[in-house]
Short mmCIF file of C-alpha atoms in Angstrom, two decimals:
data_model
loop_
_atom_site.label_atom_id
_atom_site.label_comp_id
_atom_site.label_asym_id
_atom_site.label_seq_id
_atom_site.Cartn_x
_atom_site.Cartn_y
_atom_site.Cartn_z
CA UNK A 205 72.44 124.53 105.77
CA UNK A 206 73.25 124.84 102.19
CA UNK A 207 72.45 127.85 100.11
CA UNK A 208 70.03 125.82 97.49
CA UNK A 209 68.07 125.13 100.50
CA UNK A 210 68.22 128.29 102.35
CA UNK A 211 66.78 129.77 98.36
CA UNK A 212 63.89 127.31 98.16
CA UNK A 213 62.93 128.11 101.84
CA UNK A 214 63.00 131.63 101.38
CA UNK A 215 60.91 131.24 98.31
CA UNK A 216 58.30 129.09 100.64
CA UNK A 217 58.53 132.51 102.66
CA UNK A 218 58.03 134.61 100.01
CA UNK A 219 54.41 132.81 98.89
CA UNK A 220 53.44 132.99 102.02
CA UNK A 221 53.98 136.73 102.41
CA UNK A 222 52.49 137.13 98.90
CA UNK A 223 49.28 135.32 99.75
CA UNK A 224 48.93 137.29 103.21
CA UNK A 225 49.74 140.58 101.58
CA UNK A 226 46.78 139.71 99.71
CA UNK A 227 44.40 138.49 101.88
CA UNK A 228 45.20 141.47 104.30
CA UNK A 229 44.45 144.04 101.45
CA UNK A 230 41.21 142.80 100.45
CA UNK A 231 40.08 142.56 104.05
CA UNK A 232 41.40 145.83 104.87
CA UNK A 233 39.22 147.11 101.75
CA UNK A 234 36.26 144.96 103.15
CA UNK A 235 36.76 146.67 106.73
CA UNK A 236 36.83 149.96 105.20
CA UNK A 237 33.55 149.20 103.58
CA UNK A 238 31.99 148.18 106.51
CA UNK A 239 32.78 151.52 108.21
CA UNK A 240 31.64 153.21 105.54
CA UNK A 241 28.11 151.83 105.95
CA UNK A 242 28.45 152.46 109.81
CA UNK A 243 29.32 155.59 110.25
CA UNK A 244 28.54 157.47 106.63
CA UNK A 245 25.48 155.50 105.53
CA UNK A 246 24.63 154.72 109.28
CA UNK A 247 23.12 151.48 107.99
CA UNK A 248 20.65 149.47 110.79
CA UNK A 249 21.73 147.41 113.53
CA UNK A 250 20.13 144.58 111.48
CA UNK A 251 22.55 144.89 108.87
CA UNK A 252 25.62 145.80 110.81
CA UNK A 253 25.16 142.64 112.78
CA UNK A 254 25.90 140.58 109.34
CA UNK A 255 29.23 142.60 109.49
CA UNK A 256 30.22 142.73 112.74
CA UNK A 257 32.80 139.81 112.49
CA UNK A 258 35.16 141.84 109.50
CA UNK A 259 36.79 143.74 112.26
CA UNK A 260 38.20 140.68 114.40
CA UNK A 261 38.97 138.88 111.29
CA UNK A 262 41.57 141.55 109.70
CA UNK A 263 43.06 142.04 112.93
CA UNK A 264 43.96 138.12 113.36
CA UNK A 265 44.54 137.86 109.30
CA UNK A 266 47.08 140.93 109.91
CA UNK A 267 48.53 139.46 113.10
CA UNK A 268 49.48 136.13 110.64
CA UNK A 269 50.81 138.52 107.68
CA UNK A 270 52.98 140.43 110.38
CA UNK A 271 54.50 136.65 110.95
CA UNK A 272 54.86 136.41 107.56
CA UNK A 273 56.25 139.76 107.14
CA UNK A 274 58.84 139.05 109.62
CA UNK A 275 59.90 135.84 108.55
CA UNK A 276 60.66 136.95 104.90
CA UNK A 277 62.47 139.93 105.86
CA UNK A 278 64.43 138.10 108.41
CA UNK A 279 65.48 135.24 105.60
CA UNK A 280 65.80 138.06 103.17
CA UNK A 281 68.35 140.19 105.78
CA UNK A 282 66.81 143.42 104.23
CA UNK A 283 67.14 146.37 106.42
CA UNK A 284 64.63 147.90 109.34
CA UNK A 285 63.29 150.74 106.68
CA UNK A 286 61.75 147.73 104.76
CA UNK A 287 60.34 145.91 107.40
CA UNK A 288 58.53 149.23 108.69
CA UNK A 289 57.14 149.52 105.15
CA UNK A 290 55.79 145.90 104.90
CA UNK A 291 54.34 146.29 108.48
CA UNK A 292 52.17 149.58 107.15
CA UNK A 293 51.55 148.13 104.23
CA UNK A 294 48.76 145.83 106.03
CA UNK A 295 47.07 148.97 107.85
CA UNK A 296 46.56 151.35 104.86
CA UNK A 297 44.27 150.42 102.31
CA UNK A 298 45.36 149.55 98.80
CA UNK A 299 49.36 149.60 99.80
CA UNK A 300 49.54 145.86 100.74
CA UNK A 301 49.33 145.27 97.06
CA UNK A 302 51.79 148.13 95.97
CA UNK A 303 54.16 146.70 98.28
CA UNK A 304 53.70 143.30 97.84
CA UNK A 305 54.66 143.79 94.03
CA UNK A 306 57.59 145.58 94.77
CA UNK A 307 58.96 143.33 97.22
CA UNK A 308 58.43 140.25 95.42
CA UNK A 309 59.92 141.41 92.07
CA UNK A 310 63.10 142.41 94.00
CA UNK A 311 63.04 139.21 96.33
CA UNK A 312 62.69 137.47 93.02
CA UNK A 313 65.49 138.91 91.76
CA UNK A 314 68.03 138.25 94.82
CA UNK A 315 66.73 134.65 94.50
CA UNK A 316 67.35 134.40 90.95
CA UNK A 317 70.50 135.40 91.26
CA UNK A 318 71.63 133.34 94.23
CA UNK A 319 70.27 130.30 92.29
CA UNK A 320 72.26 130.86 88.84
CA UNK A 321 75.30 131.40 91.40
CA UNK A 322 74.76 128.32 92.94
CA UNK A 323 74.38 126.59 89.67
CA UNK A 324 77.40 128.11 88.38
CA UNK A 325 79.63 127.01 91.67
CA UNK A 326 77.89 123.42 91.25
CA UNK A 327 79.30 123.26 87.52
CA UNK A 328 82.61 125.04 87.74
CA UNK A 329 85.36 122.68 88.32
CA UNK A 330 87.24 122.84 91.51
#
C-alpha cells in the first residue's frame, strides 16, 4: 500500500474517531444528568423509566468509541500513553472534547506533513 493511500485511510480513521469522541462525550454528559436526577434529585420511578436506556446506550457507544480509538492509535503509531489518554477520555466528563481537539490537531499536522512529503517526492526528478 502506498503512502498516499495510508494517509487517506488514516484521515478516514481520524474522522470516525472525531465523530465518536463527540457522541461519547455528549452521552457521558447526558449520563451524568441521569445520575443526578436519580441520586441527587431523586425523581420518581416514572420519570426514571424514560431515561433508563441512557447507561446502556453510553456503554455501547463507548465500545464503538474504543474501536475507533484503537484504529486511529494503531494507524498513527503513537505511544501507549496516548492510547491510555484517549481511552480514559471516554469516561471522564468533558475530557473527550479536550482530548479530541488535541488529537485532531496533532494528527492533522502529521498527516499534512506526510502528504506534503508525498507530493514533493512525486514531483522531484529521480
